[in-house]
Tab-separated table of C-alpha atoms and ligand atoms in Angstrom:
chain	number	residue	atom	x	y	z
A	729	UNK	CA	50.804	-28.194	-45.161
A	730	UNK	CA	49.178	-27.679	-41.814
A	731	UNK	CA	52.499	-26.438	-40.242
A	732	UNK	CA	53.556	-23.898	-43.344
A	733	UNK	CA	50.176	-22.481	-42.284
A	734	UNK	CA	50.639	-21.972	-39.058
A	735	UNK	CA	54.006	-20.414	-39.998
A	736	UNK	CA	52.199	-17.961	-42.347
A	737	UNK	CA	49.808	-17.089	-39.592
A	738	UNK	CA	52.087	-15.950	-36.766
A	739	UNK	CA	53.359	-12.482	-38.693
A	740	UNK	CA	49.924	-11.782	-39.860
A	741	UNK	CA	48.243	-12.669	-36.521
A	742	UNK	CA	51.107	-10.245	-34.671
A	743	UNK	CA	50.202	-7.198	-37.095
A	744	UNK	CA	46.563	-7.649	-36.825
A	745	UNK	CA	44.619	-5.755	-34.634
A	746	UNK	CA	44.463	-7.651	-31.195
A	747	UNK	CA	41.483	-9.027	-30.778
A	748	UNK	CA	40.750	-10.049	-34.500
A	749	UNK	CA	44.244	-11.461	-34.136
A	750	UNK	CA	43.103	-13.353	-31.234
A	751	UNK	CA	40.425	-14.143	-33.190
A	752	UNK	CA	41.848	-16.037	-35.651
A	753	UNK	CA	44.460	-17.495	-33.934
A	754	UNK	CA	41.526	-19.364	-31.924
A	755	UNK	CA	39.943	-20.131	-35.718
A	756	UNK	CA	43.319	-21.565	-36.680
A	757	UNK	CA	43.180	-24.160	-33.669
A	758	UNK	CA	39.712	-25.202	-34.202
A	759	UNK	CA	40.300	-26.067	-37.475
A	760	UNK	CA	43.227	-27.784	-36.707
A	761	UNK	CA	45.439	-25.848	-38.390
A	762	UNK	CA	48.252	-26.028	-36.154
A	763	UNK	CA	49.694	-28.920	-34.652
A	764	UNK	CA	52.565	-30.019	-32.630
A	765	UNK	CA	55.412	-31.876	-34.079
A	766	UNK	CA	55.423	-35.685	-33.330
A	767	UNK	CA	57.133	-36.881	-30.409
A	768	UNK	CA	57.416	-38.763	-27.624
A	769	UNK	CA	56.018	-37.906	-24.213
A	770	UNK	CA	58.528	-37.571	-21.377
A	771	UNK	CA	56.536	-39.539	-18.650
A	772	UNK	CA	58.659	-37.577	-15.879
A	773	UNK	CA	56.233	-34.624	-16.839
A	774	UNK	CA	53.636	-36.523	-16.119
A	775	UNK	CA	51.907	-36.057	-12.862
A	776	UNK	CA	48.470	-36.379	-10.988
A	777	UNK	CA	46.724	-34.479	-9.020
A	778	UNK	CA	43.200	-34.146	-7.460
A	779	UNK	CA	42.264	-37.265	-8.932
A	780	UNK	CA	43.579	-36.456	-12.317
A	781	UNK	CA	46.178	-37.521	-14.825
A	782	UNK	CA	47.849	-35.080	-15.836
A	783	UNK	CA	50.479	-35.850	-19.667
A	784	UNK	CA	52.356	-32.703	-18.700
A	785	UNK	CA	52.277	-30.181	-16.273
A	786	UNK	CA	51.765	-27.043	-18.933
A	787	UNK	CA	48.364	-25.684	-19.440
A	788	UNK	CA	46.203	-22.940	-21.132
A	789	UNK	CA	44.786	-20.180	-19.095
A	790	UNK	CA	41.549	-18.894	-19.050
A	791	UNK	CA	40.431	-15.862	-21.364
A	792	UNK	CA	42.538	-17.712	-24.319
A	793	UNK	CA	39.472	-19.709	-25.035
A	794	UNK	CA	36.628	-18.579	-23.200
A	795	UNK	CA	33.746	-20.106	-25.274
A	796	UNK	CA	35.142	-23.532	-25.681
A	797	UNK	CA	35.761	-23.383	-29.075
A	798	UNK	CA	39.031	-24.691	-29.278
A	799	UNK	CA	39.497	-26.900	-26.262
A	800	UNK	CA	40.645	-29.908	-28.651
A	801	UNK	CA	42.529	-27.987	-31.197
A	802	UNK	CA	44.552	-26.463	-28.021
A	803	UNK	CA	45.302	-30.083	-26.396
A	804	UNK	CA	46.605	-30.639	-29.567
A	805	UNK	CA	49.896	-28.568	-29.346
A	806	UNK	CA	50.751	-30.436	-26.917
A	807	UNK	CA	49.456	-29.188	-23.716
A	808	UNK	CA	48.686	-31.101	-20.773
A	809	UNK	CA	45.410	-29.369	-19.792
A	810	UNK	CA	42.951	-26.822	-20.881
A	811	UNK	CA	41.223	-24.111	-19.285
A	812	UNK	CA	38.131	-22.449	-20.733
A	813	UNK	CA	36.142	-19.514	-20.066
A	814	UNK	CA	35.464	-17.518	-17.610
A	815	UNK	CA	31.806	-18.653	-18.407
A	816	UNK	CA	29.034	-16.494	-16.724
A	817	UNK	CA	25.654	-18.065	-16.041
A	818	UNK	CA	24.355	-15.381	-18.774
A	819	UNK	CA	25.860	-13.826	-22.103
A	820	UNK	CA	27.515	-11.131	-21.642
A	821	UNK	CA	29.319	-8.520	-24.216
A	822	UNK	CA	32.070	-7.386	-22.445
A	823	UNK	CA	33.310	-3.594	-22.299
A	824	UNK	CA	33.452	-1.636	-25.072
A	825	UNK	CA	36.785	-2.157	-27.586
A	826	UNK	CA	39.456	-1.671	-27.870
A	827	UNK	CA	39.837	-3.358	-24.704
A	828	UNK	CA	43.158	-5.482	-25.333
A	829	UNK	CA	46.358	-3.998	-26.076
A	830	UNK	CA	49.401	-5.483	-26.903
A	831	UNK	CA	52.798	-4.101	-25.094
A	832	UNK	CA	55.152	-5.382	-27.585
A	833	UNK	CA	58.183	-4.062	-26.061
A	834	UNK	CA	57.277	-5.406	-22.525
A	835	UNK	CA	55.959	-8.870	-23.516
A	836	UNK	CA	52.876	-7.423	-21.998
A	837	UNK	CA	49.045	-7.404	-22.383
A	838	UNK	CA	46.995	-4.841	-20.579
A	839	UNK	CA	43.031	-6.319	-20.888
A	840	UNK	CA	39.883	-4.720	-20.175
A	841	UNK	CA	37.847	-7.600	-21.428
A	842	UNK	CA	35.264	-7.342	-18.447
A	843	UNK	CA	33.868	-11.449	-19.120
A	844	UNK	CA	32.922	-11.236	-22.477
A	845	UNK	CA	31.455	-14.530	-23.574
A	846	UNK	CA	28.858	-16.839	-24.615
A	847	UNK	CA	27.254	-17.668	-21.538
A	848	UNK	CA	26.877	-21.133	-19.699
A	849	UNK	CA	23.857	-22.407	-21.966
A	850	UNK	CA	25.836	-22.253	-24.991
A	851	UNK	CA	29.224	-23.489	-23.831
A	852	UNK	CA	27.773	-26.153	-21.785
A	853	UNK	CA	26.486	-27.574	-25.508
A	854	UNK	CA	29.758	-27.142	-27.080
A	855	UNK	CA	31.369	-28.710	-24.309
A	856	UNK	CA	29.090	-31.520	-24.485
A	857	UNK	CA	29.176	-32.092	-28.478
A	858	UNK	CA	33.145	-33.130	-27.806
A	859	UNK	CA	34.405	-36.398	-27.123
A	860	UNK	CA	35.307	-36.810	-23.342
A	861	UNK	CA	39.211	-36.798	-23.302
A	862	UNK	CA	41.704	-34.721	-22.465
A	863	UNK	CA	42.111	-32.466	-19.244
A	864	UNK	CA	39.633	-29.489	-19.483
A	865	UNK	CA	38.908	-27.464	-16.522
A	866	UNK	CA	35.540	-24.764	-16.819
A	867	UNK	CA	36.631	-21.512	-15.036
A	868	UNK	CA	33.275	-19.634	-13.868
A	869	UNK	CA	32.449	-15.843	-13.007
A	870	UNK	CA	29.642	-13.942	-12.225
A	871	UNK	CA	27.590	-11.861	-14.640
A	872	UNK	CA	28.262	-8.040	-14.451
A	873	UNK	CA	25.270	-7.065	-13.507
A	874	UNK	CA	23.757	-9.662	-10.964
A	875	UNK	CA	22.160	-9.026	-8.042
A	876	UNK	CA	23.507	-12.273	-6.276
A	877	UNK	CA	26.971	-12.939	-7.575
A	878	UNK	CA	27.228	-16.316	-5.161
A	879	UNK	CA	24.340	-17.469	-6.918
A	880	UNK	CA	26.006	-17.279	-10.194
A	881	UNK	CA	29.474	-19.255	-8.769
A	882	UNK	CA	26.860	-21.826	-7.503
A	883	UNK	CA	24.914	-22.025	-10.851
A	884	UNK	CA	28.158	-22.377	-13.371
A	885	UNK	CA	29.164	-25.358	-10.716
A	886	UNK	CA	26.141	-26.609	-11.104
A	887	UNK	CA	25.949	-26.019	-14.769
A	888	UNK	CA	29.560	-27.697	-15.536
A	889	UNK	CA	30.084	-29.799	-12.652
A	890	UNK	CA	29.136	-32.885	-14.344
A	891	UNK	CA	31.125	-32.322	-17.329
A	892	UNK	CA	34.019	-30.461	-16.467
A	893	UNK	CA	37.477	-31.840	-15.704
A	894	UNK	CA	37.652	-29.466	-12.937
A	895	UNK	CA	36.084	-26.042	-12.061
A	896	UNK	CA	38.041	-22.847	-11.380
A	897	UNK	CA	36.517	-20.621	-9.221
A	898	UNK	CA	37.840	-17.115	-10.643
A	899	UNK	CA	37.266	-14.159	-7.891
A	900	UNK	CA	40.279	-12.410	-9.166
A	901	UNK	CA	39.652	-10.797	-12.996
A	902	UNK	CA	40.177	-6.796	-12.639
A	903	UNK	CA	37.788	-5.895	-14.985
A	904	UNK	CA	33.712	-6.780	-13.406
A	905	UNK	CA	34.107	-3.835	-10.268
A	906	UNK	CA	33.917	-5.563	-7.215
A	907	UNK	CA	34.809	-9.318	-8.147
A	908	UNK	CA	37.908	-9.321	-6.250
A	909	UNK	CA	35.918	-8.325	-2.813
A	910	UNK	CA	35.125	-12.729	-2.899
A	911	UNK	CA	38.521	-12.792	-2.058
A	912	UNK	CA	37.989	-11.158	1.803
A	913	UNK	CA	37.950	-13.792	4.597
A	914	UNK	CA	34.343	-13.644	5.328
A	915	UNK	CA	33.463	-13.722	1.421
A	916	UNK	CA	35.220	-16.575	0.577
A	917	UNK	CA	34.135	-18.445	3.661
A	918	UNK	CA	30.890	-17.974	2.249
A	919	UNK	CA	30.929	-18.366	-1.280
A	920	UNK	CA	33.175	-21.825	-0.761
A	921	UNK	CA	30.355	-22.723	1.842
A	922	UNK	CA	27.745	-22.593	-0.450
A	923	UNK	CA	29.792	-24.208	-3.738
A	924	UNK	CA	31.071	-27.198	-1.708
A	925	UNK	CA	26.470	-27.508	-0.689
A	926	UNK	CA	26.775	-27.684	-4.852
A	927	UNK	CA	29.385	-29.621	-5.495
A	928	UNK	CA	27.857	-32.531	-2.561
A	929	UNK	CA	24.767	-32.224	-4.695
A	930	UNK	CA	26.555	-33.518	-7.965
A	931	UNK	CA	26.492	-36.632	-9.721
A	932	UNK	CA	30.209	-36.849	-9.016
A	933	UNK	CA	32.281	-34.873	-6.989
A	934	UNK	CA	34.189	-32.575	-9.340
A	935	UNK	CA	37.765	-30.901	-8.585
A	936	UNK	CA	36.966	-27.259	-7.217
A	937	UNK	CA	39.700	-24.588	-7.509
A	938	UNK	CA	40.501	-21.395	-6.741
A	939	UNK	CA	42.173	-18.235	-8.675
A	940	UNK	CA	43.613	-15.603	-6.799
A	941	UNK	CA	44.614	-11.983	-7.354
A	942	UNK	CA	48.505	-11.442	-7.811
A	943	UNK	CA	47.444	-8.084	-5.741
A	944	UNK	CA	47.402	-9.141	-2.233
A	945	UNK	CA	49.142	-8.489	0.684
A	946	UNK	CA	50.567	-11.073	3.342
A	947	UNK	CA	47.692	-11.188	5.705
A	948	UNK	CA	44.774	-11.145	2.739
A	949	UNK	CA	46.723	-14.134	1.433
A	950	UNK	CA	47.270	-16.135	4.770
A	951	UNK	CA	43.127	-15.900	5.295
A	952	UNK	CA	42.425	-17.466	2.146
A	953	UNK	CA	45.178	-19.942	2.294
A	954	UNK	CA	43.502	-20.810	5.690
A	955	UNK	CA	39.804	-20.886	4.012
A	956	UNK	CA	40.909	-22.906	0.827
A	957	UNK	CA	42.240	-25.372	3.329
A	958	UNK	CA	39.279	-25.567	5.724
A	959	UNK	CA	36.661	-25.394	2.633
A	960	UNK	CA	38.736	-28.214	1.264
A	961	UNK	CA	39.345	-26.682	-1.997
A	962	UNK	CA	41.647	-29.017	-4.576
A	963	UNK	CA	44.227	-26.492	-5.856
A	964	UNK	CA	44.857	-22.771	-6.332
A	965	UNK	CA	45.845	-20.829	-9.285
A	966	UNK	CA	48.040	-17.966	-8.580
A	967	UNK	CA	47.453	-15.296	-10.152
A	968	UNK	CA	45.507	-13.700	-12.347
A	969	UNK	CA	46.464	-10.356	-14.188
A	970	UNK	CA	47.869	-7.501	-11.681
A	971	UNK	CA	46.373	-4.089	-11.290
A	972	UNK	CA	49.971	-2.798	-10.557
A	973	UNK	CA	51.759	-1.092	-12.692
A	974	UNK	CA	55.474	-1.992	-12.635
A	975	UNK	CA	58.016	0.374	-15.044
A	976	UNK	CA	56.938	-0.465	-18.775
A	977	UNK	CA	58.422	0.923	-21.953
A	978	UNK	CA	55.598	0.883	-23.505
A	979	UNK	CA	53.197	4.198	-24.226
A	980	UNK	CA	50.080	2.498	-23.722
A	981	UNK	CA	51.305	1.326	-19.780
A	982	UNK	CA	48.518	3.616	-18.876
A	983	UNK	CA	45.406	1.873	-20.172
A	984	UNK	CA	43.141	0.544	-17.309
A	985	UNK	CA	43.001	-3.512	-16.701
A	986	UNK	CA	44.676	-6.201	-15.982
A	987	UNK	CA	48.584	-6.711	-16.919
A	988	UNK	CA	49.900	-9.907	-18.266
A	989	UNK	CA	53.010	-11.548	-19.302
A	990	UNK	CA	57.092	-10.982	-18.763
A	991	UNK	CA	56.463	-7.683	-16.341
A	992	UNK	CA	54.084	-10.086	-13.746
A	993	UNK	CA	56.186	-12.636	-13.499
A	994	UNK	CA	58.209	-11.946	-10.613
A	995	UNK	CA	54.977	-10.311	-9.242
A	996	UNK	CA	52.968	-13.485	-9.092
A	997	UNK	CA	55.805	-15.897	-8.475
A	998	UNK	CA	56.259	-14.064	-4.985
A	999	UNK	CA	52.549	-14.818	-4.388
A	1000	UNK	CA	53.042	-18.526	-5.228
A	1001	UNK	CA	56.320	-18.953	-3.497
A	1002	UNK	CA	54.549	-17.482	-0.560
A	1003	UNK	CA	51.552	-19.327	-1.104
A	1004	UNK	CA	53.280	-22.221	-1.062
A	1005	UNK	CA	54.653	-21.618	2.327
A	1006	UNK	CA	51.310	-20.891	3.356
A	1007	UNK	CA	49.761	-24.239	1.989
A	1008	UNK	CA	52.756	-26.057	1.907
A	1009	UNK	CA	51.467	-29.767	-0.239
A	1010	UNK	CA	47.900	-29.468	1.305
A	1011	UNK	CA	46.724	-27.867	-1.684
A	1012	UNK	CA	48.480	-28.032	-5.125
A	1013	UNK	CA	49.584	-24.275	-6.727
A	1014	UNK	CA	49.213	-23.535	-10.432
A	1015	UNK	CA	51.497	-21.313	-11.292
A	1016	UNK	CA	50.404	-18.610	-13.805
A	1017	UNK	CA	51.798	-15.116	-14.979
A	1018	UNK	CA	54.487	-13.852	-17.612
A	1019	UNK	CA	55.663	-17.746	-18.188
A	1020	UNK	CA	57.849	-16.938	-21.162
A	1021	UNK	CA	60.276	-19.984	-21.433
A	1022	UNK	CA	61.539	-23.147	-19.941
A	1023	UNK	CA	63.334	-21.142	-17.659
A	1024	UNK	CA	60.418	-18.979	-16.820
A	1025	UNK	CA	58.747	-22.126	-16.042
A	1026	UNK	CA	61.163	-24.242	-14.327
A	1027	UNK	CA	61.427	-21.256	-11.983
A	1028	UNK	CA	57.668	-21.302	-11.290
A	1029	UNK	CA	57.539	-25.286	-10.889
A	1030	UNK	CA	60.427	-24.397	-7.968
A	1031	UNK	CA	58.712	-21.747	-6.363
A	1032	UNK	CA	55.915	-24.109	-5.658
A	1033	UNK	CA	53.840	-24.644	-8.385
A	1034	UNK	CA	52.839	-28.248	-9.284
A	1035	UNK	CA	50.991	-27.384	-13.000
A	1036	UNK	CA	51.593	-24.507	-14.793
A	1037	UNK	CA	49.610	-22.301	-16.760
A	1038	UNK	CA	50.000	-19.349	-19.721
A	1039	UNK	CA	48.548	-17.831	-22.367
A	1040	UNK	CA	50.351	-13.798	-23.130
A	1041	UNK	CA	53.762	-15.316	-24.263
A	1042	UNK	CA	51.604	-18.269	-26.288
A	1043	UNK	CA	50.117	-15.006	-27.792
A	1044	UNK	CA	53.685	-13.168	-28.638
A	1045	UNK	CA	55.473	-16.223	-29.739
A	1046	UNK	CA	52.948	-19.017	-31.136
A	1047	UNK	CA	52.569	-22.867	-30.181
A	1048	UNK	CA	56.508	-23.768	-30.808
A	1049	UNK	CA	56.579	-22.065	-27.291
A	1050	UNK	CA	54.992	-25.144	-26.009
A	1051	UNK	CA	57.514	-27.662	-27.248
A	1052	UNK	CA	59.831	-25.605	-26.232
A	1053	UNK	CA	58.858	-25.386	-22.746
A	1054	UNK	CA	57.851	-29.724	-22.436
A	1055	UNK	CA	61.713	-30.084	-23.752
A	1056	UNK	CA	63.428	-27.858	-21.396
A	1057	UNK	CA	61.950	-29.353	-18.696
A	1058	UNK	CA	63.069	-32.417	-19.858
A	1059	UNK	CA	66.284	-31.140	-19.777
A	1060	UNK	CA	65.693	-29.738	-16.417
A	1061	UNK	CA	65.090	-32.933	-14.721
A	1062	UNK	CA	68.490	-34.702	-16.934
A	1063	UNK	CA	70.803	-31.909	-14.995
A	1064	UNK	CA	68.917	-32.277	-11.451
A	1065	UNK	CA	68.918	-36.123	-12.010
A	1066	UNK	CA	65.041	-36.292	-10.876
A	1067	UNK	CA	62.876	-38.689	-12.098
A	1068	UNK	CA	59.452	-36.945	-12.006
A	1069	UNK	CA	58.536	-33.348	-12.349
A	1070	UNK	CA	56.963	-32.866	-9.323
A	1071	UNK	CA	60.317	-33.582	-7.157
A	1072	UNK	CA	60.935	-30.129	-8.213
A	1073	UNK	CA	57.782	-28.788	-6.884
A	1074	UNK	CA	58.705	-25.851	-4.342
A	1075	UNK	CA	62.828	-26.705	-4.061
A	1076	UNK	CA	63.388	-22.880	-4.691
A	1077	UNK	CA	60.229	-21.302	-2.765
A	1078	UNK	CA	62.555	-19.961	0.239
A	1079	UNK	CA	64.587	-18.617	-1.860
A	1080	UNK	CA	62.288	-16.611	-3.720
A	1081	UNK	CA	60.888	-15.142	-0.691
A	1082	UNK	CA	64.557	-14.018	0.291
A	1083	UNK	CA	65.477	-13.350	-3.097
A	1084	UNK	CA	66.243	-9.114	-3.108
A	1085	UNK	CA	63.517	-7.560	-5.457
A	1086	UNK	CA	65.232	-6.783	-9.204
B	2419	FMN	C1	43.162	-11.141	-22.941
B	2419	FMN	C2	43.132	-11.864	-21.635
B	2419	FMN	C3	41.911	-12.341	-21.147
B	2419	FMN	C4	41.871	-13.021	-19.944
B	2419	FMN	N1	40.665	-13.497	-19.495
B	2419	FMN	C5	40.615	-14.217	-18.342
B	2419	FMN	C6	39.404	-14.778	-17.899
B	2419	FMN	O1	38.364	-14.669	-18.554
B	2419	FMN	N2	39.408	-15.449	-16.723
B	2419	FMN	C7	40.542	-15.620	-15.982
B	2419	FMN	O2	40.502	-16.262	-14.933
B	2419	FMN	N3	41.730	-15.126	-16.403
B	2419	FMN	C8	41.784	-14.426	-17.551
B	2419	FMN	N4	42.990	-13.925	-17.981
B	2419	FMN	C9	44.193	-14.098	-17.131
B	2419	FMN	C10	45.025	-15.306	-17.546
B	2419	FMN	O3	44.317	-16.496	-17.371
B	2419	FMN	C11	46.329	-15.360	-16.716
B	2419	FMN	O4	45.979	-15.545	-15.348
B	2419	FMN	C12	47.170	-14.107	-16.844
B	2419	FMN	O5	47.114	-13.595	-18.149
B	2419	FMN	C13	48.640	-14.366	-16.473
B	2419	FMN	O6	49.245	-15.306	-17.315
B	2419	FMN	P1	50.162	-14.882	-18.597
B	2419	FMN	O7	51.133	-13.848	-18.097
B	2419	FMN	O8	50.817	-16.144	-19.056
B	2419	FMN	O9	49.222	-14.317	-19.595
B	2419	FMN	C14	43.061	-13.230	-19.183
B	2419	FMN	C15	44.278	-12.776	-19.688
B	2419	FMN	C16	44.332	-12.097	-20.894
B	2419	FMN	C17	45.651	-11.622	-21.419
C-alpha cells in the first residue's frame, strides 16, 4: 500500500509547483509513506569515520530537510546518514517566492531559498522528541540579518552540539550576501577558533565539519585546506550549489542562486579531487553535487570522497534512486574485487585533475 503511494506521488509531486512539491514530498516521508524495499545491507558500504558508524556511505544534503521533520522517515529509504537544516539561531522566512526552480531539461535546480527555516529553538525540540539512532548531522548558518554572524556559528554549536550526530559548518550557501566571505583565510581562522572554544565547552566533543563553495579558485582552496587541518576540523563537504553558470538548455538558466544537480557535477568533483590532494586522508571529503547515479557516485567516491551526499536528482527521480545507487556500488566493488568501500576512496583523484574539461 505504502509503496503504490509513493508511486502515485512521484508524477504529481514532478507537476506541482516546486516548493509545494517539495512540500509534500517531505509530508510523504514523515508519514512514512515511502519506504525502501527489504534487503540486505552490503557491509562493504559500511564505513566509519570521525568516530562514527556509518551503514552506507550515501547521505541527504542539507536544504532537503531543513526543519527536521523528516530525519527518520529519510533514514528510512535507506540512507546511511542525514543532514538537516541549515538551522539559524533565529526564524527566518527566507526570500520572497518563487525562489526554486526546476531545470527539467538540465537535471538542474537554481535556488534562491536565502535560509528559510524554523530556527534553532524549534528544531532543537523536534530533534530531541526522536529516538537517538541513526546518523544525523545539524548543518548551521547565520541569520540574515545579524550583526555578529560568528556568534550565530558558535550559538547553533552550542545549541546542537549535544544532540547532533555531527555539525556542518555551512559558509558556502549563495543566497544570505556575504556568507561565503567565512571562507577567506583570516575568516575561517577565526570563526574555527572560536567554534573549536565551543565545541571544548561541550558535554561531549561533537564531529565539526566544514562545507565549502564549489566557486573557488586554487589558492582560496589550499588556505582553507591548510586551516581545516590546523583547526582540526573532522571532514569537509565539497560543495555546495555554484554561482556559475555553465551552458543550460533551460530558459530559466538566468534566475539568480545557487545551481544544483547533473550541470555541477564535474564542477564540484574538480574541487574534491583537488581537495583531496590538498588534504590527502587527514580530513575525510563528502562528496556532494549533481550525484545522479551509481556511476555519478562511484566517480565521486574515486575522486576522493569517503561519504557522499545528494538531494536535486533524489528530487527528479524519487527514493528508488537510492537503492539504486547502494546496489551499484555493490557491484562496483564485485568488478574491482575490493572488500570495503573506502579502498576506493580517491583511486581516480589524479586523474580527474588531468582529465581535459568536457
Ligand atoms: C532547494 C535547495 C536548498 C538547499 N539548501 C541548503 C541549505 O540550507 N544548506 C546547505 O548547506 N546546502 C543547501 N543546499 C545545497 C545542497 O545541500 C547540495 O550541496 C547541492 O544541492 C548539491 O548537491 P545536488 O546536486 O545533489 O543537489 C540546497 C540545495 C537545494 C537544491
Amino acid at each position: 500500500m505504502r509503496d503504490i503511494l509513493s508511486r502515485l506521488l512521484k508524477p504529481v509531486v514532478t507537476k506541482l509547483e516546486p516548493e509545494a512539491a517539495h512540500q509534500l514530498a517531505i509530508k510523504a516521508l514523515q508519514w512514512g509513506l515511502v519506504r525502501r524495499p527489504k534487503e540486505e545491507p552490503d557491509i562493504r558500504l559500511a564505513t566509519r569515520h570521525f568516530g562514527l558508524d556509518f551503514p552506507n556511505p550515501i547521505g541527504l544534503a542539507a536544504g532537503a530537510d531543513k526543519n527536521a521533520e523528516a530525519p527518520d522517515g529519510a533514514l528510512g529509504l535507506g540512507l546511511g546518514f542525514v543532514e538537516i537544516g541549515t538551522v539559524t539561531p533565529r526564524p527566518q522566512a527566507g526570500n520572497p517566492r518563487p525562489r526554486l526552480f526546476r531545470l527539467t531539461d538540465d537535471g538542474a535546480i537554481i535556488n534562491r531559498m536565502g535560509f528559510n527555516n524554523d530556527g534553532s529553538a524549534a528544531v532543537l525540540a523536534r530533534l530531541s522528541a526522536r529516538p537517538r539512532q541513526g546518523i544525523v548531522g545539524v548543518n548551521i548558518g547565520a541569520n540574515r540579518d545579524s550583526a555578529d554572524r560568528i556568534g550565530d556559528y558558535v550559538q547553533g554549536l552550542a545549541s546542537f552540539g549535544p544532540i547532533a550526530s555531527y555539525v556542518a559548518v555551512n559558509i558556502s550557501s549563495p543566497n544570505t550576501p556575504g556568507l561565503r566571505g567565512l571562507q577567506a583565510r583570516s575568516e575561517l581562522e577565526a570563526l574555527l577558533a572560536r567554534l573549536n572554544e565551543t565545541r571544548a565547552g561541550l558535554p561531549q566533543p561533537v564531529p565539526l565539519l566544514v562545507k565549502i563553495a564549489p566557486d573557488l579558485g586554487h589558492d582560496e582552496l589550499a588556505a582553507i585546506a591548510e586551516v581545516c587541518v590546523a583547526g582540526a576540523i573532522d571532514g569537509i563537504i565539497v560543495s555546495n550549489t555554484t554561482v556559475s553558470r555553465p551552458p543550460l538548455r533551460s530558459g530559466l538558466a538566468k534566475e539568480a542562486g545557487g545551481l544544483s544537480g547533473r550541470p555541477l557535477f564535474d564542477i564540484s568533483t574538480r574541487v574534491l579531487a583537488e581537495t583531496y590532494r590538498l588534504v590527502g586522508t587527514r580530513v575525510p571529503l563528502i562528496g556532494v553535487g549533481g550525484i545522479d547515479s551509481a556511476d555519478a557516485a562511484w566517480a565521486k567516491i574515486t575522486s576522493g570522497a569517503s561519504l557522499i551526499q545528494l538531494y536535486t536528482a533524489l528530487a527528479f527521480q524519487g527514493p528508488g534512486l537510492v537503492t539504486a545507487i547502494r546496489q551499484g556500488l555493490s557491484r562496483r566493488l564485485d568488478e574491482h574485487k575490493l572488500s570495503t568501500i573506502a579502498e576506493a576512496v580517491g583511486s581516480k583523484a589524479d586523474a580527474w585533475l588531468t582529465r581535459p574539461p568536457e
